[in-house]
Tab-separated table of C-alpha atoms in Angstrom:
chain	number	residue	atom	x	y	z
A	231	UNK	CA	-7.276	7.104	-40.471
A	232	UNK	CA	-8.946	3.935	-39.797
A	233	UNK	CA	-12.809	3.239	-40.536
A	234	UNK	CA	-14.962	0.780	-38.728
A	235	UNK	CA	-15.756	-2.357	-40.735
A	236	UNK	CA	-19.379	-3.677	-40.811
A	237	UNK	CA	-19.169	-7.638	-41.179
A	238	UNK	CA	-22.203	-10.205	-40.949
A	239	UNK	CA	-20.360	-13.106	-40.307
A	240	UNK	CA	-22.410	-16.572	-41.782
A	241	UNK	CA	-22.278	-19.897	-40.412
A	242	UNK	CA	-24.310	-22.899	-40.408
A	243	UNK	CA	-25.021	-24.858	-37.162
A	244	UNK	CA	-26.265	-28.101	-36.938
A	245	UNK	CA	-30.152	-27.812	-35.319
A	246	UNK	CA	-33.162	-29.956	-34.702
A	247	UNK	CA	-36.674	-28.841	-35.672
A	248	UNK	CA	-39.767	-28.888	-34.298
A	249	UNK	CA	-40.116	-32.409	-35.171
A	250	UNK	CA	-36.781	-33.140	-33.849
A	251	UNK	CA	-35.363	-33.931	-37.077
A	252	UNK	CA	-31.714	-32.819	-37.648
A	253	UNK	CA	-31.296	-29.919	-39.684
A	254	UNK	CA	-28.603	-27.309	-40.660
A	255	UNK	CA	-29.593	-23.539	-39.568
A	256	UNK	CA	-28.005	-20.923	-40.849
A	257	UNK	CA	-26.225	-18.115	-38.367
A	258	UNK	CA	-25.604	-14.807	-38.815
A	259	UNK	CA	-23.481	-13.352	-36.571
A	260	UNK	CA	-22.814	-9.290	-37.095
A	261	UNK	CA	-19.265	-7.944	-36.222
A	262	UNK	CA	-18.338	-4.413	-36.132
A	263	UNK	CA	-14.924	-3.454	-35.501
A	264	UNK	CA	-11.917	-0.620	-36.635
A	265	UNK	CA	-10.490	-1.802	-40.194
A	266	UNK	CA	-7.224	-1.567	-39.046
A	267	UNK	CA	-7.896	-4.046	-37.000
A	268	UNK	CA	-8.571	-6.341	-39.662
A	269	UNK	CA	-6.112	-8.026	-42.090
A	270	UNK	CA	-6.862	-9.598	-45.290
A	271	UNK	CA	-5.094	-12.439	-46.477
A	272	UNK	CA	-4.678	-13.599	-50.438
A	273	UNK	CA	-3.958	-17.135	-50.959
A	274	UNK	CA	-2.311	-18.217	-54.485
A	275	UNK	CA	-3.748	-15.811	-56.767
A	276	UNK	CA	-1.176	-17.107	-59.316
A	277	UNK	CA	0.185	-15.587	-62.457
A	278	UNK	CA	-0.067	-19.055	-63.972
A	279	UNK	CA	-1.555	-22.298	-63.075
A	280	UNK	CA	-0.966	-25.957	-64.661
A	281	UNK	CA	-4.964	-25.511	-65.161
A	282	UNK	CA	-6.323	-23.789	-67.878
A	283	UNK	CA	-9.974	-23.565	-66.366
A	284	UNK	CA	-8.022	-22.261	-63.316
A	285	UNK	CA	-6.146	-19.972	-64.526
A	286	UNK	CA	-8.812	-18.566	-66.390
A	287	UNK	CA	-11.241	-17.983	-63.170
A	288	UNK	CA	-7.819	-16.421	-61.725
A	289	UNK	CA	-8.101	-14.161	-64.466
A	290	UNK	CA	-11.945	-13.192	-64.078
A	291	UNK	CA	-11.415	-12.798	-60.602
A	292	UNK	CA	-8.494	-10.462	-60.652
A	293	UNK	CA	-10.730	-6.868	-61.294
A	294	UNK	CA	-12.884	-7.545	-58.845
A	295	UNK	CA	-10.413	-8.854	-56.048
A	296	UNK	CA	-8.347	-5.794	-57.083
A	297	UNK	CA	-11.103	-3.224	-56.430
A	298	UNK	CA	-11.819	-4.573	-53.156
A	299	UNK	CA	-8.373	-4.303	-51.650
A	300	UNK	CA	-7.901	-1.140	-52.936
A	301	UNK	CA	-10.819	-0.062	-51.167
A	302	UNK	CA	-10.297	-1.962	-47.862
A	303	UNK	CA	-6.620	-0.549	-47.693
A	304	UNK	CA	-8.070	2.881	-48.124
A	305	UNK	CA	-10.069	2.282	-44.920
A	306	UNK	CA	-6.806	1.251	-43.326
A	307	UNK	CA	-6.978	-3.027	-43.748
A	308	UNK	CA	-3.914	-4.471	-43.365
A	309	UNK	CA	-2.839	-6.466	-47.113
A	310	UNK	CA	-1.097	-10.090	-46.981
A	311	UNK	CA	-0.282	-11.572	-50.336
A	312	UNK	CA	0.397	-14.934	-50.143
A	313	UNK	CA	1.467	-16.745	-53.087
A	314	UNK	CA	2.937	-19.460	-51.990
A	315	UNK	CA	6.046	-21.116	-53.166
A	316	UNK	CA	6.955	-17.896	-54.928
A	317	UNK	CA	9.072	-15.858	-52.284
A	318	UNK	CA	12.407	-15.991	-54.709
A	319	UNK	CA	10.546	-13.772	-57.120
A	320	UNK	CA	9.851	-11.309	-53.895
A	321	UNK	CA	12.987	-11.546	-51.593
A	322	UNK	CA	14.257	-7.873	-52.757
A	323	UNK	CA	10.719	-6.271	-52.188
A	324	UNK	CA	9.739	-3.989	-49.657
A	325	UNK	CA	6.878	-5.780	-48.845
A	326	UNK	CA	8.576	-8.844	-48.300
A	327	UNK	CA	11.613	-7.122	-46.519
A	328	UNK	CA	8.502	-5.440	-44.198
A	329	UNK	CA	7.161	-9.253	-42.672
A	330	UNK	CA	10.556	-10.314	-42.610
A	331	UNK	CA	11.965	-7.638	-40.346
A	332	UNK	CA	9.433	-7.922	-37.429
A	333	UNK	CA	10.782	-10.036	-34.345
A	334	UNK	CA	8.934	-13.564	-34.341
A	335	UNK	CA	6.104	-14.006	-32.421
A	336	UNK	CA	5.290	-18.135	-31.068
A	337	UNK	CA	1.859	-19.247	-31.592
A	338	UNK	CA	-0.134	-21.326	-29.353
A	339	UNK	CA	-0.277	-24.471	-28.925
A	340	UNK	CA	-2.645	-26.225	-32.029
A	341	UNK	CA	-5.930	-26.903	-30.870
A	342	UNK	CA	-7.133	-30.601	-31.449
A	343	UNK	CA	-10.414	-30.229	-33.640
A	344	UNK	CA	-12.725	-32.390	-35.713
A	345	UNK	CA	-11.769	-32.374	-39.425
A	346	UNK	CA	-14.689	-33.881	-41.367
A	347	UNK	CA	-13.893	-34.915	-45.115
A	348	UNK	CA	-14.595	-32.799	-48.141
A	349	UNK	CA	-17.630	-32.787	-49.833
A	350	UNK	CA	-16.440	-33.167	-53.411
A	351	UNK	CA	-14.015	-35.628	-55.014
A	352	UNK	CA	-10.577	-33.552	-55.961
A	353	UNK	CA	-8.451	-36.634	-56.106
A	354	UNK	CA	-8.006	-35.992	-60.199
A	355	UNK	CA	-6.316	-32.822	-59.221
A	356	UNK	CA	-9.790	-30.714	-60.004
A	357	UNK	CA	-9.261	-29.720	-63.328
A	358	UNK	CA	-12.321	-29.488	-65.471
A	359	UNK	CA	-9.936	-28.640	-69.317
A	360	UNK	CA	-8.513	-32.118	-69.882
A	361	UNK	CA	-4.611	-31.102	-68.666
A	362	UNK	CA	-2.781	-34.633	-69.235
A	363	UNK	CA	0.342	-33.663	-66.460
A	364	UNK	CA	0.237	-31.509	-63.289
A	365	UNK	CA	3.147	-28.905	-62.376
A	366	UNK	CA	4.289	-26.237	-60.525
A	367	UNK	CA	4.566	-23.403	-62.975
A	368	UNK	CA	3.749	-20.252	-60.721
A	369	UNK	CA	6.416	-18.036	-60.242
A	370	UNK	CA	4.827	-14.755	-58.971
A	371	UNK	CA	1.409	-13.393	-58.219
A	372	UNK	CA	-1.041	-12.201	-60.939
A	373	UNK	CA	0.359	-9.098	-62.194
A	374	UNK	CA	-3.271	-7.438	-62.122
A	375	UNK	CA	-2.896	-7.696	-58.350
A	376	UNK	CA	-1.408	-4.287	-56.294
A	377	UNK	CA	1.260	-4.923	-54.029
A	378	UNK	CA	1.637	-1.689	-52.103
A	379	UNK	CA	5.215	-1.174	-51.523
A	380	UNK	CA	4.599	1.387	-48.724
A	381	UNK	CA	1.999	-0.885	-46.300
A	382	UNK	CA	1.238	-4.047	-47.911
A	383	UNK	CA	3.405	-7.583	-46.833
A	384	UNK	CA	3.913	-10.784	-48.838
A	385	UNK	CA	4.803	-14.638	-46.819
A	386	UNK	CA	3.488	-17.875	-47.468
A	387	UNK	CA	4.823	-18.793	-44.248
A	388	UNK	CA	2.236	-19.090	-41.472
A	389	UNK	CA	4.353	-18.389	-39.017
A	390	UNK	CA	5.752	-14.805	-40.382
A	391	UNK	CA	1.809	-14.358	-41.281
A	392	UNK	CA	1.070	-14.945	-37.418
A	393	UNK	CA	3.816	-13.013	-36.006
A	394	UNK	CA	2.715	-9.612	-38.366
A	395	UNK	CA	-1.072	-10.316	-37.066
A	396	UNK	CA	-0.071	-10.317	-33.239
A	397	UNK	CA	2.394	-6.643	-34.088
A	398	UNK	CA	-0.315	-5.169	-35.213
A	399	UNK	CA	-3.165	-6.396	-32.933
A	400	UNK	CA	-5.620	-7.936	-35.703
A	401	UNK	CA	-8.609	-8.764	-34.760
A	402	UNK	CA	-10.053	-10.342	-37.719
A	403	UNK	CA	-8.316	-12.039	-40.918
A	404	UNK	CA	-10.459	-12.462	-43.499
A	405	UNK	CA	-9.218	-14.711	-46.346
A	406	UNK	CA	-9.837	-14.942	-50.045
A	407	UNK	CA	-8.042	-16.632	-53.578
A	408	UNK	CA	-7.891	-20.087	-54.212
A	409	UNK	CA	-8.286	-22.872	-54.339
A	410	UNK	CA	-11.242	-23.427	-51.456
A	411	UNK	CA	-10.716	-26.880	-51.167
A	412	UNK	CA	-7.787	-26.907	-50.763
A	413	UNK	CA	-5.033	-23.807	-50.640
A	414	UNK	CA	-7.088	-21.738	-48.995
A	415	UNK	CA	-7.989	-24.944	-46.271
A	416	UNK	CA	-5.218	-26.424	-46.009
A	417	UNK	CA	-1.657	-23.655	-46.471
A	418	UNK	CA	0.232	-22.961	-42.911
A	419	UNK	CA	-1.245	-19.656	-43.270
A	420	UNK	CA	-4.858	-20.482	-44.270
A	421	UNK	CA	-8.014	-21.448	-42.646
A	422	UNK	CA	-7.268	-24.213	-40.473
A	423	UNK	CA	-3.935	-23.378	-39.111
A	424	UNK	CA	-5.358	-20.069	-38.146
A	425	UNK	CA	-8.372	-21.856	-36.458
A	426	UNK	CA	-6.050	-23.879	-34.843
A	427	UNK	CA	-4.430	-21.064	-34.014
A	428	UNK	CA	-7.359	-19.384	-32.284
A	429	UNK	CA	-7.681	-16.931	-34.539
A	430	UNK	CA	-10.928	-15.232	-35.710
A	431	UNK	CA	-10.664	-16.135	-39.930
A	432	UNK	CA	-13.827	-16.176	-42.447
A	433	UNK	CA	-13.753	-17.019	-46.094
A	434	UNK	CA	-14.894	-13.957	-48.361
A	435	UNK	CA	-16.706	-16.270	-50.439
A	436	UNK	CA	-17.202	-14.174	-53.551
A	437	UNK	CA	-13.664	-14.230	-54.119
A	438	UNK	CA	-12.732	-17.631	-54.147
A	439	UNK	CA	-12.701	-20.998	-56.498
A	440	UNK	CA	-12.386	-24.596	-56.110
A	441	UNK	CA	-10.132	-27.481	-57.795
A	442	UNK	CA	-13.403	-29.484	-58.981
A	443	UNK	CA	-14.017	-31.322	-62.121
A	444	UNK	CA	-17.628	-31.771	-62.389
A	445	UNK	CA	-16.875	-35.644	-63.789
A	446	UNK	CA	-15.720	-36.469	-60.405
A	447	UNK	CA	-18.350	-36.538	-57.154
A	448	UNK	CA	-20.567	-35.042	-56.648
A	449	UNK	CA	-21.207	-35.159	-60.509
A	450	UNK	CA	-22.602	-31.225	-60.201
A	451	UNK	CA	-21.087	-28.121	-62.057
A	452	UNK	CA	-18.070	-26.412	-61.015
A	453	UNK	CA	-20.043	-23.180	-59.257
A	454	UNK	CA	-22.202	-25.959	-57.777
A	455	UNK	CA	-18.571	-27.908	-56.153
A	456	UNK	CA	-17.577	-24.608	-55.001
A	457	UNK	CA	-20.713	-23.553	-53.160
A	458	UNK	CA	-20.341	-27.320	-51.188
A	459	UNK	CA	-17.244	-26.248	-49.941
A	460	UNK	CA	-18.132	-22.595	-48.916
A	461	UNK	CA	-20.534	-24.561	-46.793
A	462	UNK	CA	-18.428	-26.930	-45.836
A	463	UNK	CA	-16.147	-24.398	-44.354
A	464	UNK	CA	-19.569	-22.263	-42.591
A	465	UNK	CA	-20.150	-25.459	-40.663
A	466	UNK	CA	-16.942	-27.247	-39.626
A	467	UNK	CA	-14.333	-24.316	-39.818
A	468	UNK	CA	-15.108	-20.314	-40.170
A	469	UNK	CA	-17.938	-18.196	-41.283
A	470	UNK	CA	-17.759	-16.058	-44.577
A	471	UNK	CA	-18.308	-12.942	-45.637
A	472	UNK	CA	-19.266	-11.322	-48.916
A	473	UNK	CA	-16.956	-8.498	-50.569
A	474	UNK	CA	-19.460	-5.979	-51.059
A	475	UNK	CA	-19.069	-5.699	-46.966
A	476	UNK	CA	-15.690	-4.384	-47.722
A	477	UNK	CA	-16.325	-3.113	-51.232
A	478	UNK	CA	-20.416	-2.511	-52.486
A	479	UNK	CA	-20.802	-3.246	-56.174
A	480	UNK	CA	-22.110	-0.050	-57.664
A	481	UNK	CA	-25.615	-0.808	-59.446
A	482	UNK	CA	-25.527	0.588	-63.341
């Protein structure tokens, strides 16, 4: 049985003030609607990752992430894992045999929208732990991660991601994983294809991490890089959310 989901949605809009000057204003926008009409997607929560500083947020992440989708698929949220480029490790399991099974559904046209530059420098590949080469070395999602065999569906294809949202009438995709600036932007399944798309996404900002070395620009921390691009996103492409809307942290 289905709950409803309580989501304050945040955005930033671009404003003037009362002395006309150009300012940013943050939006909150409150959404209530049946969980199982919302679908969360997980973007690239790797086992491994050419990155050491990556893979060890990955790793920190992982309890927390794990905790909140256990609790939004009790209240009846639909659960896409998306690691992409990993679908040979999944091609016998059930959730991957589930997305693959439902009849194709076309998406509309792609809408033509702005796409302002990023506010940090992630040309050096992000990495903030001194890795001399880059490579794909992900094979499978982080084992720490649930994959419910009996309702849960794995695809890195946006397409097969689309198709499952339209059979089951979602309403709202909320994404979270990594890397902000630029899986979670930029994968056929992520923010801006589903924008494109028309539809409704937002970041869950709380569970997500960038590709920033702090030696590149901006020249702030890492946290610092990743909070520009979680507003970044609020103003040019989705609101976000935080977890504990899906999942409250317990206080000791």
């Amino acid at each position: 049985m289905s709950e409803n989901l309580h989501l304050h949605l945040r955005s930033h809009v671009l404003d003037r003030n009362e002395r006309g000057w150009a300012v940013w204003r943050e939006e909150i926008a409150e959404r209530s609607l049946p969980a199982d009409r919302v679908a969360i997607v997980i973007c690239d929560m790797w086992a491994q990752h050419w990155s050491r500083g990556a893979a060890e947020r990955v790793g920190e992440m992982v309890p927390r992430m794990e905790g909140v989708l256990a609790a939004a698929r009790a209240k009846g949220v639909h659960i896409v894992h998306a690691p992409s480029e990993t679908m040979n490790f999944y091609t016998d399991h059930p959730a991957r045999q589930r997305i693959l099974a439902l009849p194709p559904v076309e998406p509309p046209a792609n809408r033509k929208l702005p796409d302002p530059p990023s506010p940090i420098d992630d040309r050096d590949g992000g990495s903030d732990t001194g890795e001399p080469e880059t490579g794909r070395v992900w094979t499978r999602q982080h084992a720490g991660l649930t994959i419910d065999t009996e309702r849960d569906v794995v695809s890195d294809n946006g397409r097969e991601v689309y198709s499952y949202l339209r059979h089951h009438a979602i309403e709202q995709v909320l994404i979270m994983g990594v890397h902000t600036n630029m899986c979670v932007l930029r994968r056929s399944f992520a923010i801006k294809q589903m924008v494109r798309w028309g539809q409704p996404i937002a970041l869950v900002r709380d569970l997500t991490d960038t590709m920033y070395n702090p030696a590149s620009a901006p020249y702030v921390s890492h946290d610092a890089g990743t909070q520009l691009v979680v507003g970044y996103i609020e103003r040019f492409w989705c609101p976000s959310v935080s977890s504990q809307e899906i999942s409250p942290i317990k206080q000791q």
